[in-house]
Amino acid sequence: MDIRAGISRRDSLKAGLMASATALLPGAAQAATSARGGAMPETPVRWIDDAAPPLSLGQTFGVPWPRGVLRAGKPLSVQGADGTALPSQHWTLATWPDGSIKWTAHALPAGTGQPGALRVVPGKPAAPQAPVLVRELADRIEIQVGALRWSIGRSGSAIIQSAQQGNRTVVGPLTLVASVDSAPEGGTRTPFTGRITSATVEQKGPVRAVVKLTGVHEGQGRQILPFTLRLYAHAGADHLRIVHSFIFDGDPAKDFISGIGLTAAVPMAGAPHDRHVRLSTADDGLFSEAVRPLTGLRRDPGKAVRAAQIAGKAVPMDAMAPGVAKLLDRIPTWGDFDLTQLSADGFAIAKRTQDGHAWVDSVAGSRSQGLGYIGSPQGGAAIATRYFWQRHPSQISIRDAESDMATLTAWLWSPDAKPMDMRSYRGVLGMEGYDAQNEGLDITYEDYEPGWDAATGVARTSELTLWACAATPSADALAAMAQANAVPPQLMVTPDRIHEAGVFGIWSLPDRSTPMKARIEDQNSNLVDFYVGEVDRRRWYGFWNHGDIMHTYDFDRHVWRYDIGGFAWDNSELSPDLWFWTSVLRTGNAAAFRFAEALTRHTGEVDVYHLGRFKGLGTRHGVQHWSDSSKQPRVSNAMYRRIFYYLTADERAGDLMRDLVTSDLSLEHVEIGRKVPGAERTPLPAGVIDLSFGTMWCSVASAWLTEWERTGDRKWRERLLNGMDSIGRLKYGWLAGSAPYDLKTGRFMGAGDKMSISHLNAVFGALEVNAELLDLLDVPRYRAAWLDYCRWFNASPQEWKAKFDQPFGRRNLKEGHSRLTAYVARETGDRELAVRAWKEFLGGEAGLGLSTGDPRVMLKGPAYVRPIVEWPDVSTNAASQWGLAAIQNLALIPDALADAAN
């Protein structure tokens, strides 16, 4: 063959592949090539529910920018659908390597409910009518919003010292409270109170102010349960948003948390019949009563009196029937109220007159929205907990409402429930040694080792809203408040605009323009909808469980394998976090967004250790979220938090990713491969560990990448470059699988002259992080090493034998790895590889295959009435990898080649 003809044909083919695959040059940002350095693109922002909310408590959202388009210092504004500039505030979240802005965050005041799409445009933002003002004093931090002033403690136990409406205090001190029992039943109960150790103002307004507090709970000479608390104030708001995080640092065998929450003192004014209690029930329902009720009496006080009390207004005493007015003191006053949600399907409200007297059952229902209010026409406080019923057992308590100072408490763990039991669910079963432990792994798929299944170090973040009310809100207002807290409205940049910016690696927008594309899109939508629905169908709820999903289905019992070792909770196995968030990027779907948000809130907190010997590492899938002994960075992976962080600018997610930048250091004393049968144990110098490239290095590299683009600190860029360059210098590059790693320099060592290919190495975000790294950093030898890995992982034994003198070895997850083949096909313009990628994907080997069935008909059981359609397997592993492969293959290779593959 004429070599010139071969070159011409190859170049033409490459150009064709590039054009029909939306042409991502190196990495992801090629979708924005035309915009780099050019004019700013149109930036529409939409409510994910496709409608303006009845009540917005304040909005924060992120906006991506193509490389070179937006420079630091350029003012930005948010416009309503009618072009009017809205009050807004913006700041930088991340930058590109050239110094241009990659992500900005934007805040809007409370009450913003603009219909239609908003837009982010160049220009000076409008100022809010009542800006947020922050004063930093020696003993407190004051936040002023109009007539409302919050005083926040810098030390001591008062998180919030007071909230004043004008000269009137409507909320007194708010403190963190907890109790710990010495046994799961019949133990001694010790109370604890939170104490502030540091206070930092992170933002000062004018639209949004943020204060971060850290501390620990103290009681009877002991410190326990370290906490981080953020308080958010928005212009136009009479509330603070509270993001509450704590770490379980107790001994699971001795410390049983019997209550944890936030309690506020509420000054009470007026007569008992002018004091109002409000508790949210199911949907938008409201339990509305007075401390001294005037309805239903034997003697009618008068219609105007009854109407005023029900409306939360002062009772007109001059309109009260004389026969009632003189007997008011004979009517019992009810000082204590409890709304208790002990399961996902049932709440109960009870009340009593005071301590020492019996409780009286009031009402019961299914799922409360978790809001409570106590106050009078002169003001009061309301508090609401997000995920109230989803994270049972929870509770809202009101005490001493008949006195001069009531208390309002949001219990994140109800003191009326059984104490929290963090012990292991299982015994040793003779598995003291590695041989027996590997036998256990072989039968239940759970990697067990005594002492490595501890819960000490896991965390939980909760979101609440605290209102300082100038008067008792109306029933409609309280219902709107409860709904806005339970299902917060959210603004999000449109998917096509995010895609245009070239962020988050390789992904495609939905496209049903051909039959093949339509089949793929339908299956992806069905799978996402299936998991969103399974949460409620299977009641995947509870304080520590909410947000996670199960790993594999049991066709015999027709349940997910909740009690079978490594088949139970998924703990991010094979990247469902990435799949769901990428699906959100493509569609902006509200149900998928909130599902992925709950998943991120769980996997970043509960599945990861935040202190102790496993700090920075996550736990492999198991019956309990901490029960598997394999502790790895593949679970704590910052790639799983990045999309949520940049879409919402959530500071807690930012903290979690920042905490991971040194997580590789934990691997010096937590050796992951310690019990692998037959594994060689080559002695390594101090400070050198054996590190795999995909499950370990790529996971930690995602934290360095995020920290570099968030801060511009070149230290993290150099650490990335050191790892990339040193992998590229190994004889077999990525095909070596792992190599000795110098923790100090971040470089891999040795010759890399032995191959080791694991089916897990590239399925925990490796393709995603490499697509971004290769777009940002020019390391030719690393690019070549990664492309080699992509080319050869799914190669046939015959192709492998013709190329290498190394054994072929075991392969798995061929369907999911088709996206590696597609990636190298796109990068090299190799048509044969592109066809091979489609064959691998459509073949369904070690995956789902391209079924057109709705997953809900594939499972039997009470929730399903249609006949079963057999899948090769119903597992989150297969679904996640299929979904990611579908989305990325459509971005990488022309779907027309699928006909050749079929």
PDB file of C-alpha atoms in Angstrom, residues 403-599:
ATOM      1  CA  SER A 403     -43.322  30.005  81.155  1.00  0.00           C
ATOM      2  CA  ASP A 404     -41.384  33.172  80.397  1.00  0.00           C
ATOM      3  CA  MET A 405     -38.789  31.203  78.411  1.00  0.00           C
ATOM      4  CA  ALA A 406     -39.731  28.291  76.207  1.00  0.00           C
ATOM      5  CA  THR A 407     -37.290  26.030  74.385  1.00  0.00           C
ATOM      6  CA  LEU A 408     -37.526  24.786  70.808  1.00  0.00           C
ATOM      7  CA  THR A 409     -35.331  21.803  69.924  1.00  0.00           C
ATOM      8  CA  ALA A 410     -34.633  20.096  66.615  1.00  0.00           C
ATOM      9  CA  TRP A 411     -33.454  16.600  67.447  1.00  0.00           C
ATOM     10  CA  LEU A 412     -31.433  15.021  64.651  1.00  0.00           C
ATOM     11  CA  TRP A 413     -31.547  11.798  66.669  1.00  0.00           C
ATOM     12  CA  SER A 414     -34.636  11.549  68.835  1.00  0.00           C
ATOM     13  CA  PRO A 415     -34.070  10.967  72.562  1.00  0.00           C
ATOM     14  CA  ASP A 416     -37.293   8.935  72.489  1.00  0.00           C
ATOM     15  CA  ALA A 417     -35.752   6.380  70.137  1.00  0.00           C
ATOM     16  CA  LYS A 418     -33.396   3.562  70.990  1.00  0.00           C
ATOM     17  CA  PRO A 419     -29.827   4.845  71.387  1.00  0.00           C
ATOM     18  CA  MET A 420     -27.630   4.844  68.305  1.00  0.00           C
ATOM     19  CA  ASP A 421     -25.772   1.523  68.057  1.00  0.00           C
ATOM     20  CA  MET A 422     -22.512   1.822  66.111  1.00  0.00           C
ATOM     21  CA  ARG A 423     -21.171  -1.630  67.010  1.00  0.00           C
ATOM     22  CA  SER A 424     -20.342  -4.217  64.384  1.00  0.00           C
ATOM     23  CA  TYR A 425     -23.323  -6.255  63.270  1.00  0.00           C
ATOM     24  CA  ARG A 426     -21.321  -9.524  63.367  1.00  0.00           C
ATOM     25  CA  GLY A 427     -18.880 -11.633  65.320  1.00  0.00           C
ATOM     26  CA  VAL A 428     -15.428 -12.830  64.295  1.00  0.00           C
ATOM     27  CA  LEU A 429     -16.620 -16.336  63.301  1.00  0.00           C
ATOM     28  CA  GLY A 430     -13.118 -17.720  63.626  1.00  0.00           C
ATOM     29  CA  MET A 431     -11.633 -15.259  61.145  1.00  0.00           C
ATOM     30  CA  GLU A 432      -8.690 -14.035  63.181  1.00  0.00           C
ATOM     31  CA  GLY A 433      -6.219 -14.811  60.391  1.00  0.00           C
ATOM     32  CA  TYR A 434      -5.922 -13.803  56.767  1.00  0.00           C
ATOM     33  CA  ASP A 435      -6.604 -17.287  55.357  1.00  0.00           C
ATOM     34  CA  ALA A 436      -9.968 -17.500  57.134  1.00  0.00           C
ATOM     35  CA  GLN A 437     -10.759 -13.884  56.242  1.00  0.00           C
ATOM     36  CA  ASN A 438     -10.216 -14.629  52.571  1.00  0.00           C
ATOM     37  CA  GLU A 439     -12.541 -17.605  52.903  1.00  0.00           C
ATOM     38  CA  GLY A 440     -15.152 -15.248  54.339  1.00  0.00           C
ATOM     39  CA  LEU A 441     -14.640 -12.861  51.442  1.00  0.00           C
ATOM     40  CA  ASP A 442     -15.048 -15.768  49.061  1.00  0.00           C
ATOM     41  CA  ILE A 443     -18.471 -16.693  50.439  1.00  0.00           C
ATOM     42  CA  THR A 444     -20.096 -13.401  51.524  1.00  0.00           C
ATOM     43  CA  TYR A 445     -17.977 -10.948  49.488  1.00  0.00           C
ATOM     44  CA  GLU A 446     -17.258  -8.952  52.637  1.00  0.00           C
ATOM     45  CA  ASP A 447     -13.652  -8.233  53.522  1.00  0.00           C
ATOM     46  CA  TYR A 448     -13.596  -8.714  57.281  1.00  0.00           C
ATOM     47  CA  GLU A 449     -10.802  -8.195  59.773  1.00  0.00           C
ATOM     48  CA  PRO A 450     -11.256  -7.735  63.524  1.00  0.00           C
ATOM     49  CA  GLY A 451     -10.971  -4.073  64.513  1.00  0.00           C
ATOM     50  CA  TRP A 452     -11.103  -2.813  60.950  1.00  0.00           C
ATOM     51  CA  ASP A 453     -14.879  -2.499  60.931  1.00  0.00           C
ATOM     52  CA  ALA A 454     -15.020   0.391  63.411  1.00  0.00           C
ATOM     53  CA  ALA A 455     -17.421   3.306  62.976  1.00  0.00           C
ATOM     54  CA  THR A 456     -15.170   5.722  64.862  1.00  0.00           C
ATOM     55  CA  GLY A 457     -14.416   8.597  62.508  1.00  0.00           C
ATOM     56  CA  VAL A 458     -17.537   8.621  60.302  1.00  0.00           C
ATOM     57  CA  ALA A 459     -19.567  11.818  60.044  1.00  0.00           C
ATOM     58  CA  ARG A 460     -23.007  13.163  59.230  1.00  0.00           C
ATOM     59  CA  THR A 461     -24.114  16.548  57.899  1.00  0.00           C
ATOM     60  CA  SER A 462     -27.619  17.897  58.463  1.00  0.00           C
ATOM     61  CA  GLU A 463     -29.311  20.999  57.062  1.00  0.00           C
ATOM     62  CA  LEU A 464     -31.718  23.143  59.058  1.00  0.00           C
ATOM     63  CA  THR A 465     -33.380  26.545  58.909  1.00  0.00           C
ATOM     64  CA  LEU A 466     -33.969  28.793  61.932  1.00  0.00           C
ATOM     65  CA  TRP A 467     -36.423  31.684  61.650  1.00  0.00           C
ATOM     66  CA  ALA A 468     -36.632  34.695  63.960  1.00  0.00           C
ATOM     67  CA  CYS A 469     -40.247  35.715  63.443  1.00  0.00           C
ATOM     68  CA  ALA A 470     -41.604  39.164  64.256  1.00  0.00           C
ATOM     69  CA  ALA A 471     -45.051  37.597  64.760  1.00  0.00           C
ATOM     70  CA  THR A 472     -46.684  34.208  64.443  1.00  0.00           C
ATOM     71  CA  PRO A 473     -46.648  33.411  60.705  1.00  0.00           C
ATOM     72  CA  SER A 474     -49.856  32.492  58.939  1.00  0.00           C
ATOM     73  CA  ALA A 475     -50.640  28.873  58.167  1.00  0.00           C
ATOM     74  CA  ASP A 476     -49.848  29.436  54.491  1.00  0.00           C
ATOM     75  CA  ALA A 477     -46.523  31.076  55.344  1.00  0.00           C
ATOM     76  CA  LEU A 478     -45.524  28.239  57.668  1.00  0.00           C
ATOM     77  CA  ALA A 479     -46.451  25.641  55.066  1.00  0.00           C
ATOM     78  CA  ALA A 480     -44.292  27.457  52.510  1.00  0.00           C
ATOM     79  CA  MET A 481     -41.427  27.675  55.017  1.00  0.00           C
ATOM     80  CA  ALA A 482     -41.613  23.944  55.729  1.00  0.00           C
ATOM     81  CA  GLN A 483     -41.706  23.071  52.036  1.00  0.00           C
ATOM     82  CA  ALA A 484     -38.824  25.388  51.133  1.00  0.00           C
ATOM     83  CA  ASN A 485     -36.668  23.742  53.786  1.00  0.00           C
ATOM     84  CA  ALA A 486     -37.740  20.171  53.031  1.00  0.00           C
ATOM     85  CA  VAL A 487     -37.344  20.479  49.241  1.00  0.00           C
ATOM     86  CA  PRO A 488     -35.143  23.527  48.669  1.00  0.00           C
ATOM     87  CA  PRO A 489     -35.606  25.284  45.338  1.00  0.00           C
ATOM     88  CA  GLN A 490     -32.442  25.179  43.252  1.00  0.00           C
ATOM     89  CA  LEU A 491     -31.128  27.177  40.325  1.00  0.00           C
ATOM     90  CA  MET A 492     -28.841  25.475  37.822  1.00  0.00           C
ATOM     91  CA  VAL A 493     -27.138  26.590  34.631  1.00  0.00           C
ATOM     92  CA  THR A 494     -28.697  24.910  31.598  1.00  0.00           C
ATOM     93  CA  PRO A 495     -27.035  21.652  30.505  1.00  0.00           C
ATOM     94  CA  ASP A 496     -26.044  22.907  27.066  1.00  0.00           C
ATOM     95  CA  ARG A 497     -24.321  25.926  28.619  1.00  0.00           C
ATOM     96  CA  ILE A 498     -22.407  23.704  31.065  1.00  0.00           C
ATOM     97  CA  HIS A 499     -21.395  21.443  28.195  1.00  0.00           C
ATOM     98  CA  GLU A 500     -20.232  24.434  26.163  1.00  0.00           C
ATOM     99  CA  ALA A 501     -17.834  25.410  28.961  1.00  0.00           C
ATOM    100  CA  GLY A 502     -15.904  22.160  28.560  1.00  0.00           C
ATOM    101  CA  VAL A 503     -15.874  21.087  32.202  1.00  0.00           C
ATOM    102  CA  PHE A 504     -16.135  17.687  33.930  1.00  0.00           C
ATOM    103  CA  GLY A 505     -14.412  15.586  31.323  1.00  0.00           C
ATOM    104  CA  ILE A 506     -16.288  13.611  28.699  1.00  0.00           C
ATOM    105  CA  TRP A 507     -20.058  13.633  28.548  1.00  0.00           C
ATOM    106  CA  SER A 508     -22.779  14.163  25.985  1.00  0.00           C
ATOM    107  CA  LEU A 509     -26.071  15.980  25.909  1.00  0.00           C
ATOM    108  CA  PRO A 510     -29.217  13.858  25.377  1.00  0.00           C
ATOM    109  CA  ASP A 511     -29.815  13.053  21.739  1.00  0.00           C
ATOM    110  CA  ARG A 512     -32.583  10.822  20.395  1.00  0.00           C
ATOM    111  CA  SER A 513     -32.076  11.709  16.753  1.00  0.00           C
ATOM    112  CA  THR A 514     -31.440   8.105  15.640  1.00  0.00           C
ATOM    113  CA  PRO A 515     -32.980   4.797  16.724  1.00  0.00           C
ATOM    114  CA  MET A 516     -29.737   3.688  18.352  1.00  0.00           C
ATOM    115  CA  LYS A 517     -29.357   6.919  20.293  1.00  0.00           C
ATOM    116  CA  ALA A 518     -32.976   6.756  21.361  1.00  0.00           C
ATOM    117  CA  ARG A 519     -32.560   3.219  22.711  1.00  0.00           C
ATOM    118  CA  ILE A 520     -29.493   4.235  24.682  1.00  0.00           C
ATOM    119  CA  GLU A 521     -31.141   7.389  26.036  1.00  0.00           C
ATOM    120  CA  ASP A 522     -34.278   5.496  27.016  1.00  0.00           C
ATOM    121  CA  GLN A 523     -32.349   2.864  28.902  1.00  0.00           C
ATOM    122  CA  ASN A 524     -30.290   5.466  30.750  1.00  0.00           C
ATOM    123  CA  SER A 525     -33.438   7.366  31.717  1.00  0.00           C
ATOM    124  CA  ASN A 526     -35.115   4.143  32.831  1.00  0.00           C
ATOM    125  CA  LEU A 527     -32.146   3.186  34.984  1.00  0.00           C
ATOM    126  CA  VAL A 528     -31.903   6.595  36.649  1.00  0.00           C
ATOM    127  CA  ASP A 529     -35.654   6.682  37.300  1.00  0.00           C
ATOM    128  CA  PHE A 530     -35.480   3.149  38.647  1.00  0.00           C
ATOM    129  CA  TYR A 531     -32.923   3.998  41.336  1.00  0.00           C
ATOM    130  CA  VAL A 532     -34.658   7.238  42.246  1.00  0.00           C
ATOM    131  CA  GLY A 533     -37.844   5.228  42.789  1.00  0.00           C
ATOM    132  CA  GLU A 534     -36.161   2.342  44.606  1.00  0.00           C
ATOM    133  CA  VAL A 535     -35.236   4.603  47.501  1.00  0.00           C
ATOM    134  CA  ASP A 536     -38.874   4.912  48.517  1.00  0.00           C
ATOM    135  CA  ARG A 537     -40.011   1.492  47.362  1.00  0.00           C
ATOM    136  CA  ARG A 538     -37.306  -0.180  49.451  1.00  0.00           C
ATOM    137  CA  ARG A 539     -37.339   2.383  52.287  1.00  0.00           C
ATOM    138  CA  TRP A 540     -33.628   3.126  52.042  1.00  0.00           C
ATOM    139  CA  TYR A 541     -33.976   5.594  54.888  1.00  0.00           C
ATOM    140  CA  GLY A 542     -32.610   6.195  58.357  1.00  0.00           C
ATOM    141  CA  PHE A 543     -30.086   8.546  59.948  1.00  0.00           C
ATOM    142  CA  TRP A 544     -26.975   6.736  58.746  1.00  0.00           C
ATOM    143  CA  ASN A 545     -28.445   5.024  55.664  1.00  0.00           C
ATOM    144  CA  HIS A 546     -30.301   7.786  53.834  1.00  0.00           C
ATOM    145  CA  GLY A 547     -28.642   8.715  50.560  1.00  0.00           C
ATOM    146  CA  ASP A 548     -26.969   5.387  49.861  1.00  0.00           C
ATOM    147  CA  ILE A 549     -28.270   2.656  47.577  1.00  0.00           C
ATOM    148  CA  MET A 550     -27.862  -1.104  47.572  1.00  0.00           C
ATOM    149  CA  HIS A 551     -25.293  -3.064  45.602  1.00  0.00           C
ATOM    150  CA  THR A 552     -26.996  -6.198  44.245  1.00  0.00           C
ATOM    151  CA  TYR A 553     -30.459  -7.739  44.074  1.00  0.00           C
ATOM    152  CA  ASP A 554     -31.403 -11.184  45.414  1.00  0.00           C
ATOM    153  CA  PHE A 555     -33.770 -12.852  42.945  1.00  0.00           C
ATOM    154  CA  ASP A 556     -34.652 -15.672  45.324  1.00  0.00           C
ATOM    155  CA  ARG A 557     -35.833 -13.555  48.256  1.00  0.00           C
ATOM    156  CA  HIS A 558     -36.834 -10.634  46.012  1.00  0.00           C
ATOM    157  CA  VAL A 559     -34.981  -8.127  48.134  1.00  0.00           C
ATOM    158  CA  TRP A 560     -31.715  -6.333  47.748  1.00  0.00           C
ATOM    159  CA  ARG A 561     -28.965  -8.243  49.535  1.00  0.00           C
ATOM    160  CA  TYR A 562     -29.064  -5.975  52.592  1.00  0.00           C
ATOM    161  CA  ASP A 563     -27.574  -8.611  54.900  1.00  0.00           C
ATOM    162  CA  ILE A 564     -25.039 -10.321  52.627  1.00  0.00           C
ATOM    163  CA  GLY A 565     -21.560  -8.923  53.119  1.00  0.00           C
ATOM    164  CA  GLY A 566     -20.220  -6.919  50.243  1.00  0.00           C
ATOM    165  CA  PHE A 567     -23.490  -7.106  48.286  1.00  0.00           C
ATOM    166  CA  ALA A 568     -25.371  -4.790  50.656  1.00  0.00           C
ATOM    167  CA  TRP A 569     -24.812  -0.984  50.803  1.00  0.00           C
ATOM    168  CA  ASP A 570     -23.019   0.226  47.697  1.00  0.00           C
ATOM    169  CA  ASN A 571     -20.662   2.871  49.182  1.00  0.00           C
ATOM    170  CA  SER A 572     -19.835   4.372  45.742  1.00  0.00           C
ATOM    171  CA  GLU A 573     -18.717   1.057  44.277  1.00  0.00           C
ATOM    172  CA  LEU A 574     -17.991   1.532  40.566  1.00  0.00           C
ATOM    173  CA  SER A 575     -18.956   5.203  40.629  1.00  0.00           C
ATOM    174  CA  PRO A 576     -22.736   5.574  40.836  1.00  0.00           C
ATOM    175  CA  ASP A 577     -22.066   9.088  42.138  1.00  0.00           C
ATOM    176  CA  LEU A 578     -20.464  10.020  38.807  1.00  0.00           C
ATOM    177  CA  TRP A 579     -23.185   8.360  36.789  1.00  0.00           C
ATOM    178  CA  PHE A 580     -26.032  10.144  38.557  1.00  0.00           C
ATOM    179  CA  TRP A 581     -24.324  13.533  38.584  1.00  0.00           C
ATOM    180  CA  THR A 582     -23.388  13.214  34.910  1.00  0.00           C
ATOM    181  CA  SER A 583     -27.012  12.396  34.191  1.00  0.00           C
ATOM    182  CA  VAL A 584     -27.966  15.576  36.079  1.00  0.00           C
ATOM    183  CA  LEU A 585     -25.497  17.589  34.006  1.00  0.00           C
ATOM    184  CA  ARG A 586     -27.129  16.305  30.830  1.00  0.00           C
ATOM    185  CA  THR A 587     -30.760  16.853  31.826  1.00  0.00           C
ATOM    186  CA  GLY A 588     -31.040  19.186  34.812  1.00  0.00           C
ATOM    187  CA  ASN A 589     -33.749  16.828  36.059  1.00  0.00           C
ATOM    188  CA  ALA A 590     -34.964  17.818  39.535  1.00  0.00           C
ATOM    189  CA  ALA A 591     -35.592  14.297  40.854  1.00  0.00           C
ATOM    190  CA  ALA A 592     -32.172  13.121  39.684  1.00  0.00           C
ATOM    191  CA  PHE A 593     -30.524  16.250  41.146  1.00  0.00           C
ATOM    192  CA  ARG A 594     -31.999  15.707  44.595  1.00  0.00           C
ATOM    193  CA  PHE A 595     -31.250  11.989  44.477  1.00  0.00           C
ATOM    194  CA  ALA A 596     -27.604  12.704  43.607  1.00  0.00           C
ATOM    195  CA  GLU A 597     -27.430  15.426  46.259  1.00  0.00           C
ATOM    196  CA  ALA A 598     -28.579  13.010  48.979  1.00  0.00           C
ATOM    197  CA  LEU A 599     -26.106  10.431  47.664  1.00  0.00           C
TER     198      LEU A 599
END
